[in-house]
Amino acid sequence: MTQNQDKILIIGAGAIGSFYGALLAKSGADVSVLCRSDYEIVIKQGYSIKSAALGSWIFTPSQIIRNASEYNGQADFVILCTKNTPETNRVKLVQEAINKNTSIVLIQNGIDIEQELIDAFPDNEIISGLAFICCNRLEPGIIHHLAYGKLTLGSLNRKINNSQHLSDLINRTGIESIATDNIISSRWLKCLWNAAFNPLSVLSDGLSTKDILISQEKLIRTIMQEVCSIADASGHSLPKDSIDNNIQNTYAMPDYKTSMLLDYQNKKPMEVEAILGNTIKAAKKNNVSCPTLDTLYALINLKLTEKTIH
Amino acid sequence: MTQNQDKILIIGAGAIGSFYGALLAKSGADVSVLCRSDYEIVIKQGYSIKSAALGSWIFTPSQIIRNASEYNGQADFVILCTKNTPETNRVKLVQEAINKNTSIVLIQNGIDIEQELIDAFPDNEIISGLAFICCNRLEPGIIHHLAYGKLTLGSLNRKINNSQHLSDLINRTGIESIATDNIISSRWLKCLWNAAFNPLSVLSDGLSTKDILISQEKLIRTIMQEVCSIADASGHSLPKDSIDNNIQNTYAMPDYKTSMLLDYQNKKPMEVEAILGNTIKAAKKNNVSCPTLDTLYALINLKLTEKTIH
């Protein structure tokens, strides 16, 4: 352990959290994880990372804990990688591991997801992060990194900015990371993909992203166009070729099940509010019409409605 | 058998065909049926009709045939009650039972469904009909009439009009039937209900109409508003209270699975084209925007897309 070794706590060590945790550990940081569902197996054997790009290795976290209060030491970074659903109280989840110098990093999906943390920790740096990655947890403690991995980070504070430092650590491992001043636009760009493919993978009963495109590319384009209009009205205009690029890239991707589909199939809460609900809220706030997103949102909620007759 | 006994052939004797056939037989007509899937059981024991309003009885058709060419005699009415899907060649199905005096009655769902028959039989009367009925075929030869039953009929020819006569036969049985000069508007009014509840029952994975309303009444109203706009642009403005009435009536209905849902669950072709496809075609023809219907249509087709990975 070097003197300047970064102390990092990953909270919510599912596929994405444990993969980036494993990368940061590779890069020399002291990486601990807070995990619940995989706790027993990770204590025994760590995480088994199987990456198409980087090979396979075992990631043995420095500390493995179940609650933030158990964290031993002063974290430089607390990286929140839980799913972003209304069921999770994010402030409560992180607060006991936060000290005055901790940078709080959100690697989470959705639009307008930062304010709750900014309000709770007004003196801490909040870094908003986006992972563009195909990565699944196929069984407890076993993480399959299929493709990509780019991590985009952006500090939301003026005074402190540790985004570049965190990016540097990731970049050392061979996975790309950038620090940007424009993280909110990046978030909208990711929403373009998420708002289209996530709901459709669920409403189609399990089609892969490529099968969705082959069957209903026009619908995908309509959804993406609505997201572009909302981003535009929110002051975060996306590049003109964003839709074409997203579609071309998705055709080129390996067959992929979205995170919302995996959650649906595993009967877990889905990120409907963070991805669709907040996008629609931004549309209403800016008087942008989004009939397709409205329909998808209503249909996902309809699909979750309990039957009173069978 | 009286001298003036009407000779009627029901083609497609599922729930609705056999129910109205049974009513017409009750009323004194000579009613035969063309049925395929239930042929063996109907030959043996006729149809068992179990009606909440009219009680239970056995309907024994005059002739039970599998092809129109087998029909013995001159049909006054050929009543087509098959499901209206692109898989069914309606002209071919009826043509060998048609003589120059036969009135061809369509009791089928959808918008703009008559032209094909008008073109094929330009000298025959074509009667377009709409059944507002809750009626299911629960097992072969057994028809459950849950509620309602009103049959609206309208001739599309100027010269001949046997709609009123057919309505009179139905009315004698205690089930309401009316002959109208405005059958196309009635068809749009029915489409209001069908275009909303049929796709949503499938996309929700099996919710009853009441559960759909309780969960997503706003979406139902949005869909119905789009159908109203298309009907309006097509020259068939619906009464202003149509949406409210449809919603109130559906809340008052018993829990009900739509026909599209039953088809979906039984892996049978659904009336997606007749109900949604043709409505959207009418919208495009009249430059009416219908983003919600577009989305539902794309999503139903997406749901029917075969998976290439599992």
Coordinates of C-alpha atoms in Angstrom, one line a residue:
Chain A
M1 CA 0.0 0.0 0.0
T2 CA 1.6 3.2 -1.2
Q3 CA 1.2 6.4 0.7
N4 CA -1.0 8.1 -1.9
Q5 CA -3.1 5.0 -2.6
D6 CA -6.6 6.1 -3.3
K7 CA -9.2 4.6 -0.9
I8 CA -12.3 3.7 -2.9
L9 CA -15.6 2.2 -1.7
I10 CA -17.9 0.7 -4.4
I11 CA -21.5 0.7 -3.2
G12 CA -23.7 -1.7 -5.1
A13 CA -21.2 -4.2 -6.5
G14 CA -23.3 -5.8 -9.2
A15 CA -21.9 -6.2 -12.7
I16 CA -20.8 -2.6 -13.3
G17 CA -19.7 -1.8 -9.8
S18 CA -17.5 -4.8 -9.4
F19 CA -16.1 -4.5 -12.9
Y20 CA -14.9 -0.9 -12.4
G21 CA -13.9 -1.8 -8.8
A22 CA -11.8 -4.6 -10.3
L23 CA -10.2 -2.1 -12.8
L24 CA -9.4 0.4 -10.1
A25 CA -7.8 -2.3 -7.9
K26 CA -5.7 -3.3 -11.0
S27 CA -4.7 0.3 -11.3
G28 CA -3.4 0.3 -7.7
A29 CA -6.2 1.7 -5.7
D30 CA -7.4 0.3 -2.3
V31 CA -10.8 -0.9 -3.4
S32 CA -13.5 -2.1 -1.0
V33 CA -17.0 -3.1 -1.9
L34 CA -20.4 -2.9 -0.2
C35 CA -22.4 -5.8 -1.5
R36 CA -25.4 -7.6 -0.1
S37 CA -26.7 -10.3 -2.4
D38 CA -23.3 -11.8 -3.3
Y39 CA -21.7 -11.1 0.1
E40 CA -21.2 -14.8 1.2
I41 CA -19.5 -15.9 -2.1
V42 CA -17.4 -12.7 -2.5
I43 CA -16.0 -13.1 1.1
K44 CA -15.0 -16.7 0.1
Q45 CA -13.6 -16.2 -3.4
G46 CA -13.7 -12.6 -4.5
Y47 CA -15.1 -11.6 -7.8
S48 CA -14.3 -13.7 -10.9
I49 CA -14.0 -11.2 -13.8
K50 CA -14.2 -12.6 -17.3
S51 CA -13.6 -9.9 -19.8
A52 CA -13.5 -10.4 -23.6
A53 CA -11.1 -7.5 -23.9
L54 CA -8.9 -7.9 -20.8
G55 CA -8.9 -11.6 -20.0
S56 CA -9.9 -13.2 -16.8
W57 CA -8.8 -12.5 -13.2
I58 CA -9.9 -12.6 -9.6
F59 CA -10.7 -9.3 -7.9
T60 CA -10.2 -9.5 -4.2
P61 CA -11.6 -6.4 -2.5
S62 CA -9.8 -4.8 0.3
Q63 CA -12.8 -4.7 2.6
I64 CA -16.1 -6.5 1.9
I65 CA -18.9 -5.0 3.9
R66 CA -22.7 -5.0 4.0
N67 CA -23.3 -1.5 5.4
A68 CA -21.5 1.8 4.9
S69 CA -21.0 2.1 8.7
E70 CA -18.7 -0.9 8.6
Y71 CA -16.2 0.9 6.3
N72 CA -12.8 1.2 7.9
G73 CA -10.9 4.3 7.0
Q74 CA -11.5 7.6 5.1
A75 CA -12.8 7.0 1.6
D76 CA -11.5 9.3 -1.1
F77 CA -14.1 8.1 -3.5
V78 CA -17.5 6.5 -2.8
I79 CA -18.8 5.2 -6.1
L80 CA -22.5 4.4 -6.1
C81 CA -23.3 1.8 -8.7
T82 CA -26.7 0.5 -7.4
K83 CA -29.6 0.3 -9.7
N84 CA -31.4 3.6 -9.6
T85 CA -35.0 2.8 -8.5
P86 CA -37.3 4.6 -6.1
E87 CA -36.9 1.6 -3.8
T88 CA -33.3 2.5 -3.0
N89 CA -32.7 5.4 -0.6
R90 CA -29.3 6.5 -2.1
V91 CA -28.5 9.1 0.6
K92 CA -29.0 6.7 3.4
L93 CA -27.0 4.0 1.6
V94 CA -23.9 6.1 1.3
Q95 CA -23.9 8.6 4.1
E96 CA -22.0 6.7 6.8
A97 CA -19.0 6.3 4.5
I98 CA -18.8 9.9 3.5
N99 CA -16.4 12.3 5.1
K100 CA -15.7 15.9 4.2
N101 CA -13.1 15.0 1.6
T102 CA -15.0 12.2 -0.1
S103 CA -15.9 12.6 -3.7
I104 CA -19.3 10.9 -4.3
V105 CA -19.5 9.3 -7.8
L106 CA -22.7 8.2 -9.3
I107 CA -22.4 5.5 -12.0
Q108 CA -26.1 5.2 -12.6
N109 CA -28.6 5.4 -15.3
G110 CA -31.1 8.1 -15.9
I111 CA -31.8 11.8 -16.3
D112 CA -31.8 14.4 -13.5
I113 CA -30.6 11.9 -10.9
E114 CA -28.0 14.1 -9.1
Q115 CA -29.9 16.7 -7.2
E116 CA -30.9 14.4 -4.3
L117 CA -27.2 13.8 -3.6
I118 CA -26.2 17.4 -4.1
D119 CA -28.8 18.5 -1.6
A120 CA -27.8 15.9 1.0
F121 CA -24.0 16.5 0.7
P122 CA -23.7 20.2 -0.4
D123 CA -20.0 20.4 0.7
N124 CA -18.8 17.2 -1.1
E125 CA -17.8 16.8 -4.7
I126 CA -20.5 15.0 -6.7
I127 CA -19.2 13.3 -9.8
S128 CA -21.8 12.1 -12.3
G129 CA -20.7 9.1 -14.3
L130 CA -21.8 7.1 -17.2
A131 CA -20.7 3.7 -18.2
F132 CA -21.1 2.6 -21.8
I133 CA -20.6 -1.1 -21.3
C134 CA -22.0 -4.5 -22.0
C135 CA -21.5 -6.3 -18.8
N136 CA -23.6 -8.9 -17.0
R137 CA -23.5 -10.6 -13.6
L138 CA -24.4 -14.1 -14.7
E139 CA -24.2 -15.7 -11.3
P140 CA -23.2 -14.5 -7.8
G141 CA -19.6 -13.2 -7.9
I142 CA -19.1 -13.9 -11.6
I143 CA -19.0 -10.9 -13.9
H144 CA -19.0 -11.2 -17.6
H145 CA -17.6 -8.2 -19.5
L146 CA -18.8 -8.6 -23.1
A147 CA -17.8 -5.4 -24.8
Y148 CA -17.0 -1.7 -24.5
G149 CA -16.4 -0.1 -21.1
K150 CA -15.9 3.6 -21.6
L151 CA -16.6 5.5 -18.4
T152 CA -17.4 9.2 -18.7
L153 CA -17.1 11.3 -15.6
G154 CA -17.9 14.9 -14.8
S155 CA -17.8 16.8 -11.6
L156 CA -20.8 18.9 -10.8
N157 CA -18.9 21.2 -8.5
R158 CA -16.8 24.2 -9.5
K159 CA -14.3 24.1 -6.6
I160 CA -13.1 20.5 -6.5
N161 CA -12.5 18.3 -9.5
N162 CA -11.3 14.8 -9.0
S163 CA -12.9 13.4 -12.2
Q164 CA -9.6 13.5 -14.1
H165 CA -7.8 11.6 -11.4
L166 CA -10.4 8.8 -11.4
S167 CA -10.4 8.7 -15.2
D168 CA -6.6 8.4 -15.2
L169 CA -6.8 5.3 -12.9
I170 CA -9.3 3.6 -15.3
N171 CA -7.3 4.5 -18.4
R172 CA -4.2 2.7 -17.0
T173 CA -6.1 -0.6 -17.2
G174 CA -6.7 -0.4 -21.0
I175 CA -10.4 0.6 -20.6
E176 CA -11.2 4.2 -21.8
S177 CA -12.3 6.8 -19.4
I178 CA -12.7 10.5 -19.9
A179 CA -13.4 13.5 -17.7
T180 CA -15.8 16.0 -19.2
D181 CA -17.3 19.4 -18.4
N182 CA -20.4 18.3 -20.2
I183 CA -21.6 15.3 -18.3
I184 CA -25.3 16.2 -18.4
S185 CA -25.2 16.2 -22.3
S186 CA -23.5 12.8 -22.1
R187 CA -26.3 11.6 -19.8
W188 CA -28.9 12.7 -22.4
L189 CA -26.9 10.9 -25.1
K190 CA -27.0 7.8 -23.1
C191 CA -30.7 8.3 -22.4
L192 CA -31.2 8.2 -26.2
W193 CA -30.2 4.6 -26.2
N194 CA -31.7 3.6 -22.8
A195 CA -35.1 5.2 -23.3
A196 CA -35.5 3.3 -26.6
F197 CA -34.0 -0.2 -26.0
N198 CA -34.8 -0.8 -22.3
P199 CA -38.6 -0.5 -22.5
L200 CA -38.8 -2.2 -25.8
S201 CA -36.8 -5.2 -24.6
V202 CA -39.3 -5.6 -21.8
L203 CA -42.4 -4.9 -23.9
S204 CA -41.2 -7.4 -26.6
D205 CA -40.9 -10.1 -23.9
G206 CA -37.2 -10.5 -24.2
L207 CA -35.9 -9.5 -27.7
S208 CA -32.2 -8.7 -27.9
T209 CA -31.3 -5.1 -29.0
K210 CA -30.5 -6.3 -32.5
D211 CA -33.8 -8.2 -32.9
I212 CA -35.6 -5.1 -31.8
L213 CA -33.8 -3.0 -34.4
I214 CA -34.4 -5.5 -37.2
S215 CA -38.1 -5.6 -36.4
Q216 CA -38.9 -2.0 -35.4
E217 CA -36.1 0.4 -36.3
K218 CA -38.7 3.1 -37.2
L219 CA -40.1 3.0 -33.7
I220 CA -36.6 3.2 -32.2
R221 CA -35.9 6.3 -34.3
T222 CA -39.2 7.9 -33.2
I223 CA -38.4 7.4 -29.6
M224 CA -34.8 8.7 -30.0
Q225 CA -36.2 11.8 -31.9
E226 CA -38.4 12.5 -28.9
V227 CA -35.5 12.2 -26.5
C228 CA -33.4 14.6 -28.8
S229 CA -36.2 17.2 -28.7
I230 CA -36.4 17.0 -24.9
A231 CA -32.6 17.2 -24.5
D232 CA -32.7 20.2 -26.8
A233 CA -35.4 22.0 -24.9
S234 CA -33.5 21.2 -21.7
G235 CA -30.4 23.0 -23.0
H236 CA -28.4 19.9 -23.9
S237 CA -28.7 19.6 -27.7
L238 CA -27.3 16.4 -29.0
P239 CA -25.2 16.1 -32.1
K240 CA -27.2 15.7 -35.3
D241 CA -25.8 12.3 -36.1
S242 CA -26.6 10.9 -32.6
I243 CA -29.5 8.8 -33.7
D244 CA -27.8 7.3 -36.7
N245 CA -24.7 6.6 -34.7
N246 CA -26.6 4.9 -32.0
I247 CA -28.5 2.7 -34.4
Q248 CA -25.3 1.8 -36.4
N249 CA -23.5 1.0 -33.2
T250 CA -26.3 -1.2 -31.9
Y251 CA -26.4 -3.2 -35.1
A252 CA -22.7 -3.7 -34.6
M253 CA -23.1 -4.8 -31.0
P254 CA -23.2 -8.4 -29.9
D255 CA -26.7 -9.7 -29.2
Y256 CA -27.5 -8.0 -25.9
K257 CA -30.2 -8.1 -23.3
T258 CA -30.8 -4.8 -21.7
S259 CA -30.5 -4.3 -17.9
M260 CA -34.2 -3.5 -17.7
L261 CA -35.0 -6.8 -19.4
L262 CA -32.7 -8.8 -17.0
D263 CA -34.4 -7.0 -14.1
Y264 CA -37.8 -7.8 -15.4
Q265 CA -37.0 -11.4 -16.0
N266 CA -35.5 -11.7 -12.6
K267 CA -38.6 -10.0 -11.1
K268 CA -36.4 -7.2 -9.7
P269 CA -37.3 -3.5 -9.7
M270 CA -36.5 -1.8 -13.0
E271 CA -35.1 1.7 -13.6
V272 CA -38.3 2.9 -15.2
E273 CA -38.4 6.2 -13.3
A274 CA -34.8 7.2 -13.7
I275 CA -34.9 6.4 -17.5
L276 CA -38.4 7.1 -18.7
G277 CA -40.1 8.9 -15.8
N278 CA -37.5 11.6 -15.4
T279 CA -37.2 12.1 -19.2
I280 CA -40.9 12.6 -19.4
K281 CA -40.8 15.0 -16.4
A282 CA -38.1 17.0 -18.3
A283 CA -40.4 17.0 -21.3
K284 CA -43.4 18.3 -19.4
K285 CA -41.2 21.0 -17.7
N286 CA -40.1 22.2 -21.1
N287 CA -43.5 21.8 -22.8
V288 CA -42.2 19.2 -25.2
S289 CA -44.6 16.6 -26.6
C290 CA -43.4 13.0 -26.2
P291 CA -46.4 10.8 -27.1
T292 CA -44.3 7.7 -27.8
L293 CA -42.4 7.9 -24.5
D294 CA -45.7 8.6 -22.7
T295 CA -47.1 5.4 -24.2
L296 CA -44.0 3.3 -23.4
Y297 CA -44.1 4.6 -19.8
A298 CA -47.8 3.8 -19.4
L299 CA -47.3 0.3 -21.0
I300 CA -44.5 -0.6 -18.7
N301 CA -46.6 0.3 -15.8
L302 CA -49.5 -1.6 -17.2
K303 CA -47.3 -4.6 -17.6
L304 CA -46.4 -4.4 -13.9
T305 CA -50.1 -4.1 -12.9
E306 CA -51.3 -7.1 -10.8
K307 CA -54.1 -9.1 -12.3
T308 CA -57.3 -9.3 -10.3
I309 CA -58.5 -12.1 -12.5
H310 CA -56.4 -14.8 -14.1
Chain B
M1 CA -90.6 -25.3 -42.1
T2 CA -92.7 -22.4 -43.3
Q3 CA -92.8 -21.3 -46.9
N4 CA -91.0 -18.0 -46.2
Q5 CA -88.5 -19.4 -43.8
D6 CA -85.2 -17.6 -44.3
K7 CA -82.3 -19.7 -45.3
I8 CA -79.2 -18.6 -43.5
L9 CA -75.6 -19.9 -43.6
I10 CA -73.3 -18.8 -40.8
I11 CA -69.7 -19.0 -41.9
G12 CA -67.2 -19.1 -39.1
A13 CA -69.2 -20.4 -36.2
G14 CA -67.1 -19.4 -33.3
A15 CA -68.5 -17.7 -30.3
I16 CA -70.3 -14.8 -32.1
G17 CA -71.3 -16.7 -35.2
S18 CA -72.9 -19.6 -33.3
F19 CA -74.6 -17.3 -30.8
Y20 CA -76.3 -15.2 -33.5
G21 CA -77.0 -18.4 -35.5
A22 CA -78.7 -19.9 -32.4
L23 CA -80.7 -16.7 -32.0
L24 CA -81.8 -16.7 -35.7
A25 CA -82.8 -20.4 -35.4
K26 CA -84.8 -19.5 -32.3
S27 CA -86.5 -16.9 -34.3
G28 CA -87.7 -19.5 -36.9
A29 CA -85.0 -19.3 -39.6
D30 CA -83.4 -22.3 -41.2
V31 CA -79.8 -21.8 -39.9
S32 CA -76.9 -23.8 -41.1
V33 CA -73.2 -23.4 -40.1
L34 CA -69.9 -23.8 -41.8
C35 CA -67.5 -24.7 -39.0
R36 CA -64.1 -26.4 -39.1
S37 CA -62.4 -26.7 -35.7
D38 CA -65.6 -27.7 -33.9
Y39 CA -67.1 -29.8 -36.7
E40 CA -66.9 -33.2 -35.1
I41 CA -68.5 -32.2 -31.8
V42 CA -71.2 -30.0 -33.4
I43 CA -72.3 -32.9 -35.7
K44 CA -72.7 -35.0 -32.5
Q45 CA -74.3 -32.6 -30.1
G46 CA -75.0 -29.2 -31.7
Y47 CA -74.0 -26.1 -29.9
S48 CA -74.6 -25.7 -26.2
I49 CA -75.5 -22.0 -25.6
K50 CA -75.2 -20.8 -22.1
S51 CA -76.5 -17.2 -21.9
A52 CA -76.6 -15.1 -18.7
A53 CA -79.6 -13.2 -20.2
L54 CA -81.5 -15.9 -22.1
G55 CA -80.7 -19.1 -20.3
S56 CA -79.2 -22.3 -21.7
W57 CA -80.3 -24.2 -24.8
I58 CA -79.0 -26.5 -27.5
F59 CA -78.8 -25.0 -31.0
T60 CA -79.0 -27.8 -33.7
P61 CA -78.0 -26.3 -37.0
S62 CA -80.0 -27.3 -40.1
Q63 CA -76.8 -28.2 -42.0
I64 CA -73.3 -28.5 -40.6
I65 CA -70.7 -28.2 -43.3
R66 CA -67.0 -27.7 -43.7
N67 CA -67.0 -25.9 -47.1
A68 CA -69.4 -23.5 -48.7
S69 CA -69.6 -25.8 -51.8
E70 CA -71.4 -28.4 -49.5
Y71 CA -74.3 -26.0 -48.8
N72 CA -77.6 -27.4 -50.0
G73 CA -80.1 -24.8 -51.2
Q74 CA -80.2 -21.1 -51.9
A75 CA -79.0 -19.0 -49.0
D76 CA -80.9 -15.8 -48.4
F77 CA -78.2 -14.6 -46.0
V78 CA -74.6 -15.7 -45.7
I79 CA -73.3 -14.3 -42.5
L80 CA -69.5 -14.2 -42.3
C81 CA -68.3 -14.2 -38.6
T82 CA -64.7 -15.4 -39.0
K83 CA -61.9 -13.6 -37.4
N84 CA -60.7 -10.9 -39.8
T85 CA -57.1 -11.6 -40.3
P86 CA -54.9 -11.4 -43.5
E87 CA -54.6 -15.2 -43.3
T88 CA -58.3 -15.6 -44.2
N89 CA -59.4 -15.2 -47.8
R90 CA -62.9 -14.1 -47.2
V91 CA -64.0 -14.1 -50.8
K92 CA -62.9 -17.6 -51.4
L93 CA -64.5 -18.7 -48.1
V94 CA -68.0 -17.5 -49.0
Q95 CA -68.2 -17.6 -52.8
E96 CA -69.6 -21.0 -53.4
A97 CA -72.6 -20.4 -51.2
I98 CA -73.5 -17.1 -52.8
N99 CA -76.3 -16.9 -55.4
K100 CA -77.6 -13.7 -57.0
N101 CA -80.2 -13.1 -54.3
T102 CA -77.9 -13.7 -51.3
S103 CA -77.3 -10.9 -48.9
I104 CA -73.7 -11.1 -47.6
V105 CA -73.4 -10.0 -44.0
L106 CA -70.1 -9.3 -42.3
I107 CA -70.1 -9.5 -38.6
Q108 CA -66.5 -8.7 -38.2
N109 CA -64.2 -6.3 -36.5
G110 CA -62.2 -3.5 -38.0
I111 CA -62.3 -0.4 -40.1
D112 CA -62.6 -0.4 -44.0
I113 CA -63.2 -4.1 -44.2
E114 CA -66.1 -4.1 -46.8
Q115 CA -64.5 -3.1 -50.1
E116 CA -63.0 -6.5 -50.8
L117 CA -66.4 -8.1 -50.7
I118 CA -68.1 -5.3 -52.6
D119 CA -65.6 -5.7 -55.3
A120 CA -66.0 -9.5 -55.5
F121 CA -69.8 -9.5 -55.4
P122 CA -70.9 -6.2 -57.0
D123 CA -74.5 -7.3 -57.6
N124 CA -75.1 -8.7 -54.1
E125 CA -76.3 -6.8 -51.1
I126 CA -73.4 -6.3 -48.6
I127 CA -74.5 -5.8 -45.1
S128 CA -71.9 -4.6 -42.6
G129 CA -72.6 -5.7 -39.1
L130 CA -71.3 -5.0 -35.6
A131 CA -71.8 -7.1 -32.6
F132 CA -71.5 -5.4 -29.2
I133 CA -71.3 -8.5 -27.1
C134 CA -69.3 -10.3 -24.4
C135 CA -69.3 -13.9 -25.7
N136 CA -66.6 -16.6 -25.5
R137 CA -66.2 -20.1 -26.8
L138 CA -64.8 -21.7 -23.8
E139 CA -64.5 -25.2 -25.3
P140 CA -65.5 -26.8 -28.6
G141 CA -69.3 -26.4 -29.2
I142 CA -69.8 -24.6 -25.9
I143 CA -70.6 -20.9 -26.1
H144 CA -70.8 -18.7 -23.1
H145 CA -72.8 -15.4 -23.6
L146 CA -71.8 -13.2 -20.7
A147 CA -73.5 -9.9 -21.4
Y148 CA -74.9 -7.5 -24.0
G149 CA -75.5 -8.7 -27.5
K150 CA -76.7 -5.7 -29.5
L151 CA -76.3 -6.3 -33.3
T152 CA -76.1 -3.3 -35.5
L153 CA -76.6 -3.9 -39.2
G154 CA -76.4 -1.6 -42.2
S155 CA -76.7 -2.3 -45.9
L156 CA -74.0 -0.7 -48.1
N157 CA -76.3 -0.9 -51.2
R158 CA -78.9 1.6 -52.2
K159 CA -81.1 -0.8 -54.2
I160 CA -81.6 -3.7 -51.8
N161 CA -81.9 -3.5 -48.0
N162 CA -82.6 -6.6 -46.0
S163 CA -80.9 -5.3 -42.9
Q164 CA -84.2 -4.5 -41.2
H165 CA -85.5 -7.9 -41.9
L166 CA -82.5 -9.6 -40.3
S167 CA -82.7 -7.2 -37.3
D168 CA -86.4 -8.1 -36.8
L169 CA -85.4 -11.8 -36.6
I170 CA -82.9 -11.0 -33.9
N171 CA -85.2 -8.7 -32.0
R172 CA -87.8 -11.4 -31.6
T173 CA -85.4 -13.3 -29.4
G174 CA -85.0 -10.6 -26.8
I175 CA -81.6 -9.5 -28.0
E176 CA -81.5 -6.0 -29.5
S177 CA -80.7 -5.4 -33.1
I178 CA -81.0 -2.3 -35.1
A179 CA -80.7 -1.5 -38.8
T180 CA -78.9 1.8 -39.5
D181 CA -78.0 4.0 -42.4
N182 CA -74.9 4.9 -40.7
I183 CA -73.0 1.6 -40.2
I184 CA -69.6 3.1 -40.9
S185 CA -69.9 5.6 -38.1
S186 CA -71.0 2.7 -35.8
R187 CA -67.9 0.8 -37.0
W188 CA -65.7 3.8 -35.9
L189 CA -67.5 3.9 -32.6
K190 CA -66.7 0.2 -32.0
C191 CA -63.1 0.8 -33.2
L192 CA -62.8 3.3 -30.3
W193 CA -63.1 0.5 -27.9
N194 CA -61.3 -2.2 -29.9
A195 CA -58.2 -0.1 -30.8
A196 CA -57.7 0.7 -27.1
F197 CA -58.5 -2.4 -25.2
N198 CA -57.5 -5.1 -27.6
P199 CA -53.8 -4.1 -27.9
L200 CA -53.5 -3.2 -24.3
S201 CA -54.8 -6.5 -23.1
V202 CA -52.1 -8.2 -25.1
L203 CA -49.3 -5.8 -24.2
S204 CA -50.2 -6.0 -20.5
D205 CA -49.8 -9.8 -20.7
G206 CA -53.4 -10.5 -20.0
L207 CA -55.1 -7.8 -17.9
S208 CA -58.8 -7.7 -18.0
T209 CA -60.5 -4.6 -19.5
K210 CA -61.3 -3.3 -16.0
D211 CA -57.8 -3.8 -14.7
I212 CA -56.4 -1.9 -17.7
L213 CA -58.7 1.0 -17.0
I214 CA -57.9 1.1 -13.3
S215 CA -54.2 1.1 -14.1
Q216 CA -54.0 3.3 -17.2
E217 CA -57.3 5.2 -17.9
K218 CA -55.3 8.1 -19.2
L219 CA -53.6 6.0 -21.9
I220 CA -57.0 4.6 -22.9
R221 CA -58.4 8.1 -23.3
T222 CA -55.4 9.2 -25.4
I223 CA -55.9 6.2 -27.8
M224 CA -59.6 6.9 -28.0
Q225 CA -58.9 10.6 -28.7
E226 CA -56.7 9.6 -31.6
V227 CA -59.4 7.3 -33.0
C228 CA -61.9 10.1 -32.7
S229 CA -59.7 12.4 -34.7
I230 CA -59.2 9.8 -37.4
A231 CA -62.9 9.1 -37.6
D232 CA -63.6 12.8 -37.8
A233 CA -61.1 13.3 -40.6
S234 CA -62.6 10.3 -42.4
G235 CA -66.1 12.0 -42.4
H236 CA -67.5 10.0 -39.5
S237 CA -67.4 12.3 -36.5
L238 CA -68.3 10.5 -33.3
P239 CA -70.6 11.9 -30.6
K240 CA -68.7 14.1 -28.1
D241 CA -69.5 11.9 -25.2
S242 CA -68.2 8.7 -26.9
I243 CA -65.0 8.4 -24.9
D244 CA -66.7 9.0 -21.6
N245 CA -69.5 6.6 -22.4
N246 CA -67.1 3.9 -23.5
I247 CA -65.1 4.3 -20.3
Q248 CA -68.1 4.3 -18.0
N249 CA -69.5 1.3 -19.8
T250 CA -66.3 -0.6 -19.5
Y251 CA -66.0 0.0 -15.8
A252 CA -69.5 -1.4 -15.5
M253 CA -68.7 -4.5 -17.6
P254 CA -67.9 -7.8 -16.0
D255 CA -64.2 -8.6 -16.0
Y256 CA -63.5 -9.4 -19.6
K257 CA -60.6 -10.7 -21.7
T258 CA -60.6 -9.2 -25.2
S259 CA -60.7 -11.4 -28.3
M260 CA -57.2 -10.3 -29.2
L261 CA -55.9 -11.5 -25.9
L262 CA -57.7 -14.8 -26.2
D263 CA -56.2 -15.2 -29.7
Y264 CA -52.7 -14.3 -28.4
Q265 CA -52.9 -16.7 -25.5
N266 CA -54.1 -19.4 -27.8
K267 CA -51.3 -18.6 -30.3
K268 CA -53.9 -17.8 -33.0
P269 CA -53.7 -14.9 -35.5
M270 CA -54.9 -11.6 -34.0
E271 CA -57.0 -9.0 -35.8
V272 CA -54.2 -6.5 -35.6
E273 CA -54.5 -5.3 -39.2
A274 CA -58.3 -5.0 -39.2
I275 CA -58.4 -3.0 -36.0
L276 CA -55.1 -1.2 -35.7
G277 CA -53.5 -1.4 -39.2
N278 CA -56.6 -0.2 -41.1
T279 CA -57.2 2.6 -38.5
I280 CA -53.6 3.8 -39.0
K281 CA -54.0 3.6 -42.8
A282 CA -57.1 5.8 -42.5
A283 CA -55.1 8.3 -40.4
K284 CA -52.2 8.5 -42.9
K285 CA -54.7 8.9 -45.8
N286 CA -56.2 11.9 -44.0
N287 CA -53.0 13.3 -42.6
V288 CA -54.0 12.7 -39.0
S289 CA -51.2 12.2 -36.5
C290 CA -51.7 9.1 -34.3
P291 CA -48.4 8.5 -32.4
T292 CA -50.0 6.4 -29.7
L293 CA -51.7 4.0 -32.2
D294 CA -48.4 3.9 -34.2
T295 CA -46.6 2.9 -31.1
L296 CA -49.1 0.2 -30.1
Y297 CA -49.0 -1.2 -33.7
A298 CA -45.2 -1.4 -33.7
L299 CA -45.2 -2.9 -30.2
I300 CA -47.7 -5.6 -31.1
N301 CA -45.6 -6.5 -34.1
L302 CA -42.5 -6.4 -31.9
K303 CA -44.1 -8.8 -29.5
L304 CA -44.8 -11.2 -32.3
T305 CA -41.1 -11.0 -33.5
E306 CA -39.3 -14.3 -33.2
K307 CA -36.3 -14.3 -31.0
T308 CA -33.0 -15.2 -32.6
I309 CA -31.3 -15.5 -29.1
H310 CA -33.0 -16.9 -26.0

